Amino acid sequence: AQSVAQPEDQVNVAEGNPLTVKCTYSVSGNPYLFWYVQYPNRGLQFLLKYITGDNLVKGSYGFEAEFNKSQTSFHLKKPSALVSDSALYFCAVRDSESNYQLIWGAGTKLIIKP
Amino acid sequence: GAVVSQHPSWVICKSGTSVKIECRSLDFQATTMFWYRQFPKQSLMLMATSNEGSKATYEQGVEKDKFLINHASLTLSTLTVTSAHPEDSSFYICSAPGTSGRQRDYEQYFGPGTRLTVT
């Protein structure tokens, strides 16, 4: 069965420190992986995606994610956190055989403290 | 990038009434749209897939007669919550896949969401 796991409900990071939000996945075919961010009472905004190619993907707002096939992970990272990065982050995977449908992680609340 | 709008952004209604939520793709056509429901501090729950010109596909456990979906055109899908009850209070979000590039590269573009409160 296809699934996405975000093992941390919440991640706390001091401003200026590097941050990592974890995501692991399980799909039957080649995974198409996505990270989205949601600010309070707002819709989701696309951050980045991995389809093929380089394992390190760079996205919006200085975020990047590393695709690790052997560990079936796609962790979101940023070298230096900003208070404005505080939000809810969702990892999602699309099975190559599905019709656009995404399988969502539970979300991780990221809190950046000044 | 592609823009998806939702209307209204929030609505308060009385129990027993019906509420219609619109989802529009503003600068692209969407033959498929998705409707999600999100509870506080939880992930998105896919309710149904809206298909232009045909019936929507509902996820298991979602009542078709309660959540009516109509995909009237290539840019508009509507979700009507019929005979709303307080337990229907939630954040409803729609999305549409982009249309540029190869199919497997499609991202989903999300509307800003509609906060429904049923009193």
Short mmCIF file of C-alpha atoms in Angstrom, two decimals, chain A:
data_model
loop_
_atom_site.label_atom_id
_atom_site.label_comp_id
_atom_site.label_asym_id
_atom_site.label_seq_id
_atom_site.Cartn_x
_atom_site.Cartn_y
_atom_site.Cartn_z
CA ALA A 1 0.00 0.00 0.00
CA GLN A 2 1.12 3.50 -0.76
CA SER A 3 1.90 5.67 2.23
CA VAL A 4 3.77 8.70 3.42
CA ALA A 5 5.07 9.17 6.93
CA GLN A 6 6.09 12.36 8.65
CA PRO A 7 7.34 11.06 11.99
CA GLU A 8 7.43 14.41 13.78
CA ASP A 9 4.25 16.25 14.68
CA GLN A 10 6.26 19.33 15.51
CA VAL A 11 9.79 20.58 14.98
CA ASN A 12 11.23 23.48 16.96
CA VAL A 13 14.26 25.35 15.63
CA ALA A 14 15.98 28.54 16.67
CA GLU A 15 16.14 31.27 14.06
CA GLY A 16 19.33 31.06 12.04
CA ASN A 17 19.84 27.36 12.69
CA PRO A 18 19.46 24.69 10.02
CA LEU A 19 16.16 22.84 9.91
CA THR A 20 15.09 19.41 8.77
CA VAL A 21 11.56 18.10 8.37
CA LYS A 22 11.47 14.38 7.82
CA CYS A 23 9.46 12.37 5.30
CA THR A 24 9.55 8.73 4.30
CA TYR A 25 7.40 7.06 1.70
CA SER A 26 6.27 3.74 0.34
CA VAL A 27 5.04 3.36 -3.23
CA SER A 28 5.01 0.52 -5.69
CA GLY A 29 6.49 2.35 -8.65
CA ASN A 30 8.78 5.30 -9.15
CA PRO A 31 7.83 8.00 -6.66
CA TYR A 32 7.01 11.55 -7.55
CA LEU A 33 7.58 13.48 -4.34
CA PHE A 34 6.33 16.87 -3.26
CA TRP A 35 6.56 19.27 -0.36
CA TYR A 36 3.85 21.81 0.32
CA VAL A 37 3.58 24.48 3.01
CA GLN A 38 0.41 25.78 4.63
CA TYR A 39 0.18 29.02 6.55
CA PRO A 40 -2.67 29.50 9.06
CA ASN A 41 -6.11 29.47 7.43
CA ARG A 42 -4.56 29.39 4.00
CA GLY A 43 -4.40 26.92 1.16
CA LEU A 44 -1.31 24.96 0.34
CA GLN A 45 1.66 26.38 -1.48
CA PHE A 46 4.02 24.26 -3.53
CA LEU A 47 7.63 24.23 -2.33
CA LEU A 48 9.44 21.69 -4.44
CA LYS A 49 9.22 18.34 -6.14
CA TYR A 50 11.35 15.40 -7.15
CA ILE A 51 10.48 13.65 -10.37
CA THR A 52 13.83 12.44 -11.67
CA GLY A 53 17.41 13.61 -11.94
CA ASP A 54 19.54 15.07 -9.18
CA ASN A 55 18.71 13.77 -5.75
CA LEU A 56 19.05 17.24 -4.24
CA VAL A 57 16.13 19.41 -5.25
CA LYS A 58 16.01 23.14 -4.65
CA GLY A 59 12.71 24.91 -4.22
CA SER A 60 10.99 28.05 -3.08
CA TYR A 61 11.99 30.25 -0.11
CA GLY A 62 15.45 28.68 0.16
CA PHE A 63 14.19 25.19 0.90
CA GLU A 64 15.71 22.05 -0.52
CA ALA A 65 15.05 18.34 -0.21
CA GLU A 66 17.16 15.27 -0.72
CA PHE A 67 15.73 12.18 -2.35
CA ASN A 68 17.25 9.03 -0.90
CA LYS A 69 16.04 5.95 -2.71
CA SER A 70 17.69 3.40 -0.45
CA GLN A 71 16.16 4.95 2.65
CA THR A 72 12.91 5.88 0.84
CA SER A 73 13.17 9.35 2.29
CA PHE A 74 12.65 12.87 1.07
CA HIS A 75 13.60 15.16 3.95
CA LEU A 76 13.02 18.90 3.67
CA LYS A 77 15.91 21.13 4.67
CA LYS A 78 16.92 24.75 4.95
CA PRO A 79 20.39 25.96 5.98
CA SER A 80 19.20 28.92 8.03
CA ALA A 81 15.67 29.12 9.43
CA LEU A 82 13.58 32.27 9.51
CA VAL A 83 10.73 33.04 11.90
CA SER A 84 8.53 33.43 8.83
CA ASP A 85 9.16 29.77 7.98
CA SER A 86 6.86 28.81 10.84
CA ALA A 87 4.00 26.91 9.24
CA LEU A 88 2.58 23.45 8.59
CA TYR A 89 4.55 21.36 6.13
CA PHE A 90 3.17 18.44 4.17
CA CYS A 91 5.03 15.77 2.27
CA ALA A 92 3.14 14.04 -0.53
CA VAL A 93 3.87 11.33 -3.03
CA ARG A 94 2.26 10.49 -6.29
CA ASP A 95 2.28 6.97 -7.56
CA SER A 96 3.22 7.03 -11.20
CA GLU A 97 0.18 4.94 -12.02
CA SER A 98 -2.34 7.23 -10.35
CA ASN A 99 -4.29 9.97 -12.01
CA TYR A 100 -2.72 13.02 -10.32
CA GLN A 101 -3.88 11.84 -6.91
CA LEU A 102 -1.49 12.59 -4.09
CA ILE A 103 -0.92 10.57 -0.95
CA TRP A 104 -0.37 12.92 1.96
CA GLY A 105 1.69 12.80 5.10
CA ALA A 106 0.10 13.89 8.34
CA GLY A 107 1.95 17.18 8.37
CA THR A 108 4.67 18.63 10.57
CA LYS A 109 4.28 21.90 12.40
CA LEU A 110 7.48 23.88 12.16
CA ILE A 111 8.08 26.51 14.81
CA ILE A 112 10.99 28.87 14.43
CA LYS A 113 11.83 30.76 17.59
CA PRO A 114 13.57 34.15 17.51
#
